mmCIF file of C-alpha atoms in Angstrom:
data_model
loop_
_atom_site.group_PDB
_atom_site.id
_atom_site.type_symbol
_atom_site.label_atom_id
_atom_site.label_comp_id
_atom_site.label_asym_id
_atom_site.label_seq_id
_atom_site.Cartn_x
_atom_site.Cartn_y
_atom_site.Cartn_z
ATOM 1 C CA UNK A 1259 -11.996 -6.728 3.308
ATOM 2 C CA UNK A 1260 -12.319 -5.052 6.542
ATOM 3 C CA UNK A 1261 -9.821 -5.218 9.497
ATOM 4 C CA UNK A 1262 -11.723 -5.157 12.899
ATOM 5 C CA UNK A 1263 -9.856 -4.352 16.145
ATOM 6 C CA UNK A 1264 -10.890 -6.566 18.746
ATOM 7 C CA UNK A 1265 -9.717 -6.752 22.513
ATOM 8 C CA UNK A 1266 -6.174 -8.318 21.388
ATOM 9 C CA UNK A 1267 -6.881 -8.372 18.124
ATOM 10 C CA UNK A 1268 -5.082 -5.582 16.122
ATOM 11 C CA UNK A 1269 -1.611 -6.820 16.743
ATOM 12 C CA UNK A 1270 -1.817 -10.555 17.006
ATOM 13 C CA UNK A 1271 -3.530 -11.215 13.270
ATOM 14 C CA UNK A 1272 -2.478 -8.069 11.980
ATOM 15 C CA UNK A 1273 0.945 -8.477 12.686
ATOM 16 C CA UNK A 1274 1.470 -12.280 11.669
ATOM 17 C CA UNK A 1275 -0.239 -11.005 8.067
ATOM 18 C CA UNK A 1276 2.018 -7.759 7.935
ATOM 19 C CA UNK A 1277 4.916 -9.273 8.202
ATOM 20 C CA UNK A 1278 4.243 -12.034 5.558
ATOM 21 C CA UNK A 1279 3.011 -9.300 3.272
ATOM 22 C CA UNK A 1280 6.506 -8.054 3.491
ATOM 23 C CA UNK A 1281 7.650 -11.250 2.190
ATOM 24 C CA UNK A 1282 5.827 -11.248 -0.167
ATOM 25 C CA UNK A 1283 6.576 -7.702 -1.142
ATOM 26 C CA UNK A 1284 10.294 -8.821 -0.811
ATOM 27 C CA UNK A 1285 9.728 -10.177 -4.981
ATOM 28 C CA UNK A 1286 8.177 -7.164 -6.230
ATOM 29 C CA UNK A 1287 10.936 -5.887 -8.455
ATOM 30 C CA UNK A 1288 14.051 -5.931 -6.324
ATOM 31 C CA UNK A 1289 12.064 -7.428 -3.689
ATOM 32 C CA UNK A 1290 13.688 -10.898 -3.521
ATOM 33 C CA UNK A 1291 16.837 -9.136 -3.262
ATOM 34 C CA UNK A 1292 15.223 -7.147 -0.470
ATOM 35 C CA UNK A 1293 15.206 -8.087 3.383
ATOM 36 C CA UNK A 1294 13.088 -7.912 6.215
ATOM 37 C CA UNK A 1295 14.783 -7.262 8.983
ATOM 38 C CA UNK A 1296 15.407 -11.098 11.343
ATOM 39 C CA UNK A 1297 11.682 -12.098 9.678
ATOM 40 C CA UNK A 1298 9.919 -11.070 12.390
ATOM 41 C CA UNK A 1299 6.551 -9.107 12.852
ATOM 42 C CA UNK A 1300 7.293 -5.601 14.265
ATOM 43 C CA UNK A 1301 5.073 -4.415 16.777
ATOM 44 C CA UNK A 1302 2.893 -1.134 15.528
ATOM 45 C CA UNK A 1303 4.000 1.861 18.069
ATOM 46 C CA UNK A 1304 1.158 2.848 20.348
ATOM 47 C CA UNK A 1305 -1.320 -0.413 20.140
ATOM 48 C CA UNK A 1306 -2.534 -1.654 23.173
ATOM 49 C CA UNK A 1307 -5.115 -3.910 22.650
ATOM 50 C CA UNK A 1308 -7.195 -3.046 26.026
ATOM 51 C CA UNK A 1309 -7.364 0.861 24.186
ATOM 52 C CA UNK A 1310 -9.987 2.573 23.858
ATOM 53 C CA UNK A 1311 -11.661 2.286 20.084
ATOM 54 C CA UNK A 1312 -11.075 -1.759 20.212
ATOM 55 C CA UNK A 1313 -14.506 -2.580 18.059
ATOM 56 C CA UNK A 1314 -13.958 0.524 15.298
ATOM 57 C CA UNK A 1315 -13.209 -1.165 12.286
ATOM 58 C CA UNK A 1316 -11.985 -0.601 8.387
ATOM 59 C CA UNK A 1317 -13.118 -1.343 5.463
ATOM 60 C CA UNK A 1318 -10.280 -1.562 2.870
ATOM 61 C CA UNK A 1319 -11.590 -0.112 -0.764
ATOM 62 C CA UNK A 1320 -7.995 -1.220 -2.797
ATOM 63 C CA UNK A 1321 -8.828 -2.866 -5.149
ATOM 64 C CA UNK A 1322 -12.670 -0.569 -5.784
ATOM 65 C CA UNK A 1323 -9.992 2.138 -6.513
ATOM 66 C CA UNK A 1324 -7.997 0.011 -8.713
ATOM 67 C CA UNK A 1325 -10.851 -0.937 -10.897
ATOM 68 C CA UNK A 1326 -11.630 3.378 -11.090
ATOM 69 C CA UNK A 1327 -8.084 3.755 -12.189
ATOM 70 C CA UNK A 1328 -8.785 1.342 -15.338
ATOM 71 C CA UNK A 1329 -11.243 3.196 -16.839
ATOM 72 C CA UNK A 1330 -10.801 4.269 -20.261
ATOM 73 C CA UNK A 1331 -8.239 7.376 -20.601
ATOM 74 C CA UNK A 1332 -6.863 7.087 -17.189
ATOM 75 C CA UNK A 1333 -3.279 6.393 -16.501
ATOM 76 C CA UNK A 1334 -2.609 4.034 -13.698
ATOM 77 C CA UNK A 1335 0.543 4.708 -13.030
ATOM 78 C CA UNK A 1336 3.816 6.380 -14.797
ATOM 79 C CA UNK A 1337 7.117 4.751 -15.419
ATOM 80 C CA UNK A 1338 10.321 6.826 -14.208
ATOM 81 C CA UNK A 1339 13.588 4.441 -14.590
ATOM 82 C CA UNK A 1340 16.032 5.670 -11.623
ATOM 83 C CA UNK A 1341 19.866 4.708 -10.823
ATOM 84 C CA UNK A 1342 20.969 1.866 -8.535
ATOM 85 C CA UNK A 1343 24.348 0.424 -7.389
ATOM 86 C CA UNK A 1344 26.256 0.307 -10.055
ATOM 87 C CA UNK A 1345 27.942 -3.005 -9.595
ATOM 88 C CA UNK A 1346 24.850 -4.398 -9.475
ATOM 89 C CA UNK A 1347 23.388 -2.853 -12.693
ATOM 90 C CA UNK A 1348 26.918 -4.231 -13.552
ATOM 91 C CA UNK A 1349 26.060 -7.830 -12.523
ATOM 92 C CA UNK A 1350 22.609 -8.050 -14.648
ATOM 93 C CA UNK A 1351 24.035 -6.910 -17.622
ATOM 94 C CA UNK A 1352 26.950 -9.241 -17.862
ATOM 95 C CA UNK A 1353 24.933 -12.153 -16.202
ATOM 96 C CA UNK A 1354 25.551 -14.939 -18.854
ATOM 97 C CA UNK A 1355 29.529 -14.152 -18.468
ATOM 98 C CA UNK A 1356 29.820 -12.897 -14.599
ATOM 99 C CA UNK A 1357 31.506 -15.836 -12.651
ATOM 100 C CA UNK A 1358 29.203 -15.066 -9.097
ATOM 101 C CA UNK A 1359 28.826 -17.943 -6.660
ATOM 102 C CA UNK A 1360 25.727 -17.984 -4.839
ATOM 103 C CA UNK A 1361 26.315 -17.146 -1.399
ATOM 104 C CA UNK A 1362 29.074 -14.603 -2.479
ATOM 105 C CA UNK A 1363 26.013 -12.667 -4.374
ATOM 106 C CA UNK A 1364 23.838 -13.012 -1.057
ATOM 107 C CA UNK A 1365 26.885 -11.827 0.585
ATOM 108 C CA UNK A 1366 27.097 -8.715 -1.712
ATOM 109 C CA UNK A 1367 23.195 -8.409 -1.844
ATOM 110 C CA UNK A 1368 23.246 -8.475 1.886
ATOM 111 C CA UNK A 1369 25.535 -4.764 1.853
ATOM 112 C CA UNK A 1370 23.867 -3.084 -0.496
ATOM 113 C CA UNK A 1371 20.713 -3.267 1.265
ATOM 114 C CA UNK A 1372 19.398 -0.640 3.446
ATOM 115 C CA UNK A 1373 16.041 0.459 5.149
ATOM 116 C CA UNK A 1374 13.881 1.609 3.138
ATOM 117 C CA UNK A 1375 13.762 5.161 3.096
ATOM 118 C CA UNK A 1376 10.033 6.797 3.088
ATOM 119 C CA UNK A 1377 9.296 10.742 2.616
ATOM 120 C CA UNK A 1378 5.985 12.017 3.311
ATOM 121 C CA UNK A 1379 5.204 15.163 1.498
ATOM 122 C CA UNK A 1380 2.158 17.212 3.337
ATOM 123 C CA UNK A 1381 1.601 19.933 0.695
ATOM 124 C CA UNK A 1382 -1.892 18.566 -0.771
ATOM 125 C CA UNK A 1383 -3.226 19.041 2.861
ATOM 126 C CA UNK A 1384 -6.284 21.001 2.956
ATOM 127 C CA UNK A 1385 -4.957 22.710 -0.216
ATOM 128 C CA UNK A 1386 -8.020 20.848 -2.611
ATOM 129 C CA UNK A 1387 -10.429 23.398 -2.978
ATOM 130 C CA UNK A 1388 -12.896 21.197 -4.803
ATOM 131 C CA UNK A 1389 -12.121 17.744 -2.310
ATOM 132 C CA UNK A 1390 -11.272 19.453 0.912
ATOM 133 C CA UNK A 1391 -13.693 19.962 3.644
ATOM 134 C CA UNK A 1392 -13.208 23.379 5.068
ATOM 135 C CA UNK A 1393 -16.107 24.329 6.694
ATOM 136 C CA UNK A 1394 -19.281 22.663 7.292
ATOM 137 C CA UNK A 1395 -21.517 22.382 4.331
ATOM 138 C CA UNK A 1396 -18.621 22.880 1.888
ATOM 139 C CA UNK A 1397 -19.878 19.833 -1.456
ATOM 140 C CA UNK A 1398 -17.116 18.366 -2.555
ATOM 141 C CA UNK A 1399 -15.778 16.038 -5.163
ATOM 142 C CA UNK A 1400 -15.692 11.690 -4.236
ATOM 143 C CA UNK A 1401 -14.445 10.465 -7.138
ATOM 144 C CA UNK A 1402 -15.407 11.770 -10.243
ATOM 145 C CA UNK A 1403 -18.719 13.007 -10.533
ATOM 146 C CA UNK A 1404 -20.279 13.906 -13.325
ATOM 147 C CA UNK A 1405 -21.124 18.088 -13.685
ATOM 148 C CA UNK A 1406 -24.708 17.942 -12.584
ATOM 149 C CA UNK A 1407 -27.492 20.232 -14.081
ATOM 150 C CA UNK A 1408 -28.128 20.601 -10.279
ATOM 151 C CA UNK A 1409 -25.256 21.411 -8.053
ATOM 152 C CA UNK A 1410 -24.532 18.678 -5.284
ATOM 153 C CA UNK A 1411 -26.034 15.471 -7.444
ATOM 154 C CA UNK A 1412 -25.596 12.879 -6.689
ATOM 155 C CA UNK A 1413 -24.887 13.109 -3.551
ATOM 156 C CA UNK A 1414 -23.006 10.646 -1.377
ATOM 157 C CA UNK A 1415 -24.102 8.369 1.239
ATOM 158 C CA UNK A 1416 -21.790 9.146 4.220
ATOM 159 C CA UNK A 1417 -23.074 5.588 5.671
ATOM 160 C CA UNK A 1418 -22.849 3.897 2.576
ATOM 161 C CA UNK A 1419 -21.180 0.421 2.628
ATOM 162 C CA UNK A 1420 -18.316 -0.490 -0.391
ATOM 163 C CA UNK A 1421 -18.112 0.567 -3.062
ATOM 164 C CA UNK A 1422 -16.994 3.674 -1.514
ATOM 165 C CA UNK A 1423 -15.854 5.295 -4.236
ATOM 166 C CA UNK A 1424 -19.068 6.095 -6.174
ATOM 167 C CA UNK A 1425 -18.869 9.431 -7.977
ATOM 168 C CA UNK A 1426 -20.557 11.855 -5.808
ATOM 169 C CA UNK A 1427 -21.017 14.718 -4.068
ATOM 170 C CA UNK A 1428 -20.124 14.798 -0.715
ATOM 171 C CA UNK A 1429 -22.008 17.247 1.857
ATOM 172 C CA UNK A 1430 -18.975 18.057 4.800
ATOM 173 C CA UNK A 1431 -20.082 17.749 8.135
ATOM 174 C CA UNK A 1432 -17.890 19.165 11.235
ATOM 175 C CA UNK A 1433 -15.978 15.852 11.739
ATOM 176 C CA UNK A 1434 -14.524 16.134 8.143
ATOM 177 C CA UNK A 1435 -12.399 19.131 8.636
ATOM 178 C CA UNK A 1436 -8.915 18.843 9.279
ATOM 179 C CA UNK A 1437 -8.035 20.904 11.837
ATOM 180 C CA UNK A 1438 -4.574 21.316 13.685
ATOM 181 C CA UNK A 1439 -5.450 19.132 15.921
ATOM 182 C CA UNK A 1440 -5.970 16.447 13.290
ATOM 183 C CA UNK A 1441 -3.271 17.290 11.590
ATOM 184 C CA UNK A 1442 -0.721 16.659 14.384
ATOM 185 C CA UNK A 1443 -2.352 13.074 14.647
ATOM 186 C CA UNK A 1444 -2.196 12.532 11.135
ATOM 187 C CA UNK A 1445 1.698 13.356 11.328
ATOM 188 C CA UNK A 1446 2.027 11.049 14.311
ATOM 189 C CA UNK A 1447 0.451 8.205 12.931
ATOM 190 C CA UNK A 1448 2.263 8.356 9.368
ATOM 191 C CA UNK A 1449 5.587 8.637 11.234
ATOM 192 C CA UNK A 1450 5.153 5.586 13.057
ATOM 193 C CA UNK A 1451 4.089 4.003 9.650
ATOM 194 C CA UNK A 1452 7.332 5.181 8.024
ATOM 195 C CA UNK A 1453 9.419 4.177 11.263
ATOM 196 C CA UNK A 1454 7.698 0.517 11.018
ATOM 197 C CA UNK A 1455 8.844 0.130 7.283
ATOM 198 C CA UNK A 1456 12.361 1.136 7.811
ATOM 199 C CA UNK A 1457 12.523 -1.055 10.548
ATOM 200 C CA UNK A 1458 10.779 -4.044 8.639
ATOM 201 C CA UNK A 1459 12.110 -3.735 5.152
ATOM 202 C CA UNK A 1460 15.615 -2.885 3.159
ATOM 203 C CA UNK A 1461 15.700 -2.410 -0.112
ATOM 204 C CA UNK A 1462 18.138 -1.273 -2.430
ATOM 205 C CA UNK A 1463 18.597 1.755 -2.525
ATOM 206 C CA UNK A 1464 18.383 4.769 -5.012
ATOM 207 C CA UNK A 1465 21.223 6.162 -6.286
ATOM 208 C CA UNK A 1466 21.249 10.196 -5.310
ATOM 209 C CA UNK A 1467 17.801 12.015 -5.632
ATOM 210 C CA UNK A 1468 14.674 10.211 -6.408
ATOM 211 C CA UNK A 1469 13.609 11.442 -9.561
ATOM 212 C CA UNK A 1470 9.816 11.751 -10.484
ATOM 213 C CA UNK A 1471 7.778 12.011 -13.707
ATOM 214 C CA UNK A 1472 5.056 14.146 -13.187
ATOM 215 C CA UNK A 1473 3.268 13.300 -16.837
ATOM 216 C CA UNK A 1474 0.436 12.953 -14.583
ATOM 217 C CA UNK A 1475 -0.999 13.336 -11.222
ATOM 218 C CA UNK A 1476 -0.231 11.039 -8.769
ATOM 219 C CA UNK A 1477 -3.393 9.294 -7.176
ATOM 220 C CA UNK A 1478 -6.623 8.687 -6.830
ATOM 221 C CA UNK A 1479 -9.941 11.435 -7.022
ATOM 222 C CA UNK A 1480 -7.923 14.024 -8.671
ATOM 223 C CA UNK A 1481 -4.666 13.070 -7.638
ATOM 224 C CA UNK A 1482 -1.856 15.143 -6.395
ATOM 225 C CA UNK A 1483 0.091 17.440 -8.434
ATOM 226 C CA UNK A 1484 3.680 16.885 -7.892
ATOM 227 C CA UNK A 1485 5.789 19.554 -6.331
ATOM 228 C CA UNK A 1486 8.276 21.118 -9.604
ATOM 229 C CA UNK A 1487 11.092 20.238 -7.532
ATOM 230 C CA UNK A 1488 10.541 16.625 -7.347
ATOM 231 C CA UNK A 1489 10.662 16.327 -11.581
ATOM 232 C CA UNK A 1490 13.880 18.865 -11.765
ATOM 233 C CA UNK A 1491 15.801 18.270 -8.983
ATOM 234 C CA UNK A 1492 14.079 14.765 -7.402
ATOM 235 C CA UNK A 1493 14.005 13.950 -3.884
ATOM 236 C CA UNK A 1494 17.377 13.707 -1.330
ATOM 237 C CA UNK A 1495 17.422 10.361 0.827
ATOM 238 C CA UNK A 1496 14.329 8.751 -0.378
ATOM 239 C CA UNK A 1497 13.052 4.950 -2.095
ATOM 240 C CA UNK A 1498 9.529 6.337 -1.822
ATOM 241 C CA UNK A 1499 7.807 9.639 -2.017
ATOM 242 C CA UNK A 1500 3.974 9.311 -0.479
ATOM 243 C CA UNK A 1501 2.077 12.812 -1.255
ATOM 244 C CA UNK A 1502 -0.852 12.599 1.886
ATOM 245 C CA UNK A 1503 -4.017 13.927 1.373
ATOM 246 C CA UNK A 1504 -7.053 14.255 3.930
ATOM 247 C CA UNK A 1505 -10.259 14.081 1.730
ATOM 248 C CA UNK A 1506 -13.722 12.525 2.989
ATOM 249 C CA UNK A 1507 -14.434 9.084 2.877
ATOM 250 C CA UNK A 1508 -17.670 7.416 3.200
ATOM 251 C CA UNK A 1509 -18.993 4.012 5.520
ATOM 252 C CA UNK A 1510 -16.503 3.300 7.631
ATOM 253 C CA UNK A 1511 -13.011 3.528 5.084
ATOM 254 C CA UNK A 1512 -10.165 4.758 7.269
ATOM 255 C CA UNK A 1513 -7.325 5.831 4.836
ATOM 256 C CA UNK A 1514 -6.832 4.609 1.103
ATOM 257 C CA UNK A 1515 -3.627 4.314 -1.021
ATOM 258 C CA UNK A 1516 -2.221 3.888 -4.047
ATOM 259 C CA UNK A 1517 1.067 3.839 -6.143
ATOM 260 C CA UNK A 1518 1.295 6.177 -9.163
ATOM 261 C CA UNK A 1519 5.192 5.781 -10.620
ATOM 262 C CA UNK A 1520 7.457 3.391 -11.021
ATOM 263 C CA UNK A 1521 10.660 2.889 -11.699
ATOM 264 C CA UNK A 1522 12.164 0.470 -14.974
ATOM 265 C CA UNK A 1523 11.508 -2.818 -12.486
ATOM 266 C CA UNK A 1524 8.433 -2.057 -11.522
ATOM 267 C CA UNK A 1525 9.237 -0.901 -7.743
ATOM 268 C CA UNK A 1526 6.833 2.050 -5.995
ATOM 269 C CA UNK A 1527 8.735 5.221 -6.243
ATOM 270 C CA UNK A 1528 5.144 7.133 -5.856
ATOM 271 C CA UNK A 1529 2.332 6.992 -3.999
ATOM 272 C CA UNK A 1530 -0.566 8.760 -2.691
ATOM 273 C CA UNK A 1531 -1.851 7.885 0.779
ATOM 274 C CA UNK A 1532 -5.080 9.653 1.637
ATOM 275 C CA UNK A 1533 -6.568 9.927 5.408
ATOM 276 C CA UNK A 1534 -10.023 10.599 6.174
ATOM 277 C CA UNK A 1535 -10.115 13.382 8.487
ATOM 278 C CA UNK A 1536 -12.828 11.978 10.827
ATOM 279 C CA UNK A 1537 -11.090 9.247 11.927
ATOM 280 C CA UNK A 1538 -8.474 11.339 12.871
ATOM 281 C CA UNK A 1539 -9.559 10.923 16.797
ATOM 282 C CA UNK A 1540 -8.242 9.335 19.748
ATOM 283 C CA UNK A 1541 -10.371 6.527 19.635
ATOM 284 C CA UNK A 1542 -9.240 5.512 16.525
ATOM 285 C CA UNK A 1543 -5.639 5.778 16.940
ATOM 286 C CA UNK A 1544 -4.780 2.040 17.693
ATOM 287 C CA UNK A 1545 -6.990 0.837 14.423
ATOM 288 C CA UNK A 1546 -5.088 3.810 12.107
ATOM 289 C CA UNK A 1547 -1.605 2.607 13.044
ATOM 290 C CA UNK A 1548 -2.334 -0.830 11.902
ATOM 291 C CA UNK A 1549 -4.824 0.589 8.875
ATOM 292 C CA UNK A 1550 -1.558 2.808 7.490
ATOM 293 C CA UNK A 1551 0.594 0.176 7.363
ATOM 294 C CA UNK A 1552 -1.951 -2.474 5.276
ATOM 295 C CA UNK A 1553 -2.296 0.388 3.023
ATOM 296 C CA UNK A 1554 0.940 1.636 2.380
ATOM 297 C CA UNK A 1555 1.468 -2.258 1.650
ATOM 298 C CA UNK A 1556 -0.768 -1.819 -1.289
ATOM 299 C CA UNK A 1557 1.413 0.811 -2.450
ATOM 300 C CA UNK A 1558 4.268 -1.596 -1.924
ATOM 301 C CA UNK A 1559 3.265 -4.056 -3.998
ATOM 302 C CA UNK A 1560 0.212 -6.113 -2.795
ATOM 303 C CA UNK A 1561 -1.772 -5.433 -5.294
ATOM 304 C CA UNK A 1562 -2.894 -7.865 -8.322
ATOM 305 C CA UNK A 1563 -1.875 -5.908 -10.943
ATOM 306 C CA UNK A 1564 2.091 -5.588 -9.093
ATOM 307 C CA UNK A 1565 2.656 -9.539 -9.603
ATOM 308 C CA UNK A 1566 4.051 -9.008 -13.039
ATOM 309 C CA UNK A 1567 6.684 -6.924 -11.588
ATOM 310 C CA UNK A 1568 7.687 -9.347 -9.260
ATOM 311 C CA UNK A 1569 11.428 -10.505 -9.635
ATOM 312 C CA UNK A 1570 13.765 -13.040 -8.482
ATOM 313 C CA UNK A 1571 17.061 -12.398 -6.881
ATOM 314 C CA UNK A 1572 18.563 -11.824 -10.198
ATOM 315 C CA UNK A 1573 15.577 -9.476 -11.021
ATOM 316 C CA UNK A 1574 14.275 -11.943 -13.761
ATOM 317 C CA UNK A 1575 10.602 -11.811 -13.585
ATOM 318 C CA UNK A 1576 8.679 -14.319 -11.665
ATOM 319 C CA UNK A 1577 6.897 -16.594 -14.063
ATOM 320 C CA UNK A 1578 4.948 -17.652 -11.289
ATOM 321 C CA UNK A 1579 3.378 -15.551 -8.448
ATOM 322 C CA UNK A 1580 -0.497 -17.620 -8.309
ATOM 323 C CA UNK A 1581 -1.678 -20.616 -9.285
ATOM 324 C CA UNK A 1582 -5.627 -21.129 -9.506
ATOM 325 C CA UNK A 1583 -7.028 -24.923 -7.661
ATOM 326 C CA UNK A 1584 -9.632 -26.682 -6.889
ATOM 327 C CA UNK A 1585 -10.004 -26.894 -3.135
ATOM 328 C CA UNK A 1586 -11.944 -30.159 -2.367
ATOM 329 C CA UNK A 1587 -12.767 -29.238 1.021
ATOM 330 C CA UNK A 1588 -14.423 -25.818 -0.192
ATOM 331 C CA UNK A 1589 -15.841 -27.460 -3.619
ATOM 332 C CA UNK A 1590 -14.263 -24.119 -5.615
ATOM 333 C CA UNK A 1591 -11.469 -22.936 -7.327
ATOM 334 C CA UNK A 1592 -8.813 -20.335 -5.457
ATOM 335 C CA UNK A 1593 -6.057 -18.524 -5.923
ATOM 336 C CA UNK A 1594 -2.935 -19.334 -4.155
ATOM 337 C CA UNK A 1595 0.265 -17.881 -3.828
ATOM 338 C CA UNK A 1596 3.062 -20.143 -4.385
ATOM 339 C CA UNK A 1597 6.287 -18.087 -4.015
ATOM 340 C CA UNK A 1598 8.883 -20.110 -1.660
ATOM 341 C CA UNK A 1599 9.095 -18.275 1.126
ATOM 342 C CA UNK A 1600 5.280 -17.259 1.718
ATOM 343 C CA UNK A 1601 4.918 -20.907 1.546
ATOM 344 C CA UNK A 1602 8.080 -21.592 3.736
ATOM 345 C CA UNK A 1603 6.873 -19.121 6.462
ATOM 346 C CA UNK A 1604 2.961 -19.939 6.199
ATOM 347 C CA UNK A 1605 3.792 -23.795 6.766
ATOM 348 C CA UNK A 1606 6.079 -22.492 9.576
ATOM 349 C CA UNK A 1607 3.117 -20.076 11.254
ATOM 350 C CA UNK A 1608 0.007 -22.522 10.586
ATOM 351 C CA UNK A 1609 2.177 -25.942 11.000
ATOM 352 C CA UNK A 1610 1.178 -27.178 7.741
ATOM 353 C CA UNK A 1611 3.620 -29.328 6.576
ATOM 354 C CA UNK A 1612 2.092 -31.463 4.435
ATOM 355 C CA UNK A 1613 2.739 -31.809 0.646
ATOM 356 C CA UNK A 1614 -0.947 -30.217 -0.237
ATOM 357 C CA UNK A 1615 0.106 -26.881 1.184
ATOM 358 C CA UNK A 1616 1.349 -25.513 -1.800
ATOM 359 C CA UNK A 1617 0.588 -21.670 -1.071
ATOM 360 C CA UNK A 1618 -1.323 -19.085 0.828
ATOM 361 C CA UNK A 1619 -4.721 -18.206 -0.692
ATOM 362 C CA UNK A 1620 -6.141 -15.101 -1.633
ATOM 363 C CA UNK A 1621 -9.579 -12.959 -0.531
ATOM 364 C CA UNK A 1622 -11.771 -13.814 -3.817
ATOM 365 C CA UNK A 1623 -15.176 -12.233 -1.656
ATOM 366 C CA UNK A 1624 -15.832 -8.927 -0.675
ATOM 367 C CA UNK A 1625 -16.449 -7.728 -4.032
ATOM 368 C CA UNK A 1626 -14.548 -5.468 -5.801
ATOM 369 C CA UNK A 1627 -12.934 -3.307 -3.436
ATOM 370 C CA UNK A 1628 -10.974 -6.666 -0.957
ATOM 371 C CA UNK A 1629 -10.869 -9.540 -3.852
ATOM 372 C CA UNK A 1630 -7.451 -10.066 -4.893
ATOM 373 C CA UNK A 1631 -5.425 -7.607 -3.083
ATOM 374 C CA UNK A 1632 -5.783 -9.433 0.494
ATOM 375 C CA UNK A 1633 -5.288 -12.860 2.110
ATOM 376 C CA UNK A 1634 -8.391 -14.695 2.507
ATOM 377 C CA UNK A 1635 -10.247 -13.862 5.746
ATOM 378 C CA UNK A 1636 -10.734 -17.263 7.146
ATOM 379 C CA UNK A 1637 -6.668 -17.593 7.613
#
């Protein structure tokens, strides 16, 4: 999916879609018992329609990454159970015998919900010898290229169109090196992203330290090895850990992100976020802010492979998240998200109160990079 930052455009469409994505993610795992603050789209810090770089664009490759992660012998994610609020667990265990009115249950849930705590780990930035660009002319891996008889073959096309993670060798340029100025931009942008989510999304917090399994490297393109302390002691004051890298990408992919560990309910507890150094510029700052929100949404659950983890208010698996139906106007089958709150907010936004409006359509074009993990581009 290509997100284009036109004058007045980063906020208008991106922020409303982000708000609907937040509503969508509320249904993941404990999600429907999560909350979006006030149900409003929140502004992205630093986003000004008049800023420079208004015509930059981003191509999301999330589904292409998922396709690669499903190859034989690869692990999509690990599962590590967490401890949550004891009374909620007790209500779930005694659900058949425990009398709890709907209103009192929701009131109790509101008391439990807290702003999501996202912890950023930068240990891997610049520390992947075969994947980070350190000097001009370095040859590094993108994806998992075969060991060649001739070093550096096949070579990546730096300006290639999606798919952009095509198992090749990348020839580093000066723009691909993450110097101190770019690292500062990275920390600023991700810090704003974390703040945005803390205002937009409330979850049932992890009780005590967040514990990770470390069963395998977290993420894509070789992933990131989890620090030993995260496995032994866990991470304090965190509901989600994001491991950050600055590895090159081709084409106009500014960043990508995937979940790599989930809890017993399917909720993401660890993810890998990669930001391409050549896009850590003043010109791309506006688009990068919106892009990082978009990509972290994929970690949180806007991902067709995560739909099976979506649950209702009492943590029961959702029987139906999407439906396929014939769109008579288009003359073809489409996939729509039919979760009640998504339908409600979409009807309000579009003024579509007809019984024919049954759900919000997912993208079915754009190839493996975007199909199924984005709202339909026409919307």
